[in-house]
């Protein structure tokens, strides 16, 4: 069952590229969260998407939002990816894809792990979701637009 706009975002605790545990609910009451699921570190579309989030990172900060990238890659892979592209935000490892499944992120063409971005407000409610495997830059544009609307 896929998560929809208006649903509470499923909570999770996953390991980051720095080795820390990151719990989604720890941001409740403090910050909105832009949670973006992507297929794989260091692949063309995922690099484009992550670097676009990087290039707009200050805008997200000014809007009071935390950006978290999530894939099934290991924390070590995330560390190398973040270092190579100077990514200033958190990447977390969903090794068994349990969180991807909890959100109902669909596979593309039945094969590729999906690329879906969720904007979660301070109450933990999903305010927007955007699903596009082949337009990675649009994920950032959509998320910024929604955050501006949340005021």
Phi, psi and omega in degrees: 000116183285144176289139181240165174302134182099342178281155170288136179288130177301132180284156176202159169229120181225161181275136180269175178296340179270357180090002179277156171273131179244123180246124183304314185295346179292345179269348183302138180080352184241313186215152166284157179233132170257110183253114180242123176272131179224157187292309190199138175302144169062029172253159188306308182294321182289325176292317177301312181298311183296320179290330176290319173299318179301313184293338179254010187303320180297323177298318178297317179298316180297332178272003177074031183245146173264136176254129178228122175264144183220128174212177181274002178295157182287160174304323178295319177296317178299319181299314180295318180297311181297321180291314182301323185249012179052049180280122186271001184247176185276136170244134179240152185260117177254065190308316181266005182062023180295320181288318176305317179291320181298327178275346181073032180292118184283152173282150177267129182057023180073002186238305185280137173302137185293162177242101182226137178244134177243137170254120184244125183281181184297341179272355182089014181264136177288119181261338182199148170220144181226126184240111175203112178290326193254010177227067188298328181291331182296335178300319181289314179302314180298313183297316180297319180299317180292315180299321177298323179289334179288336177063000000 
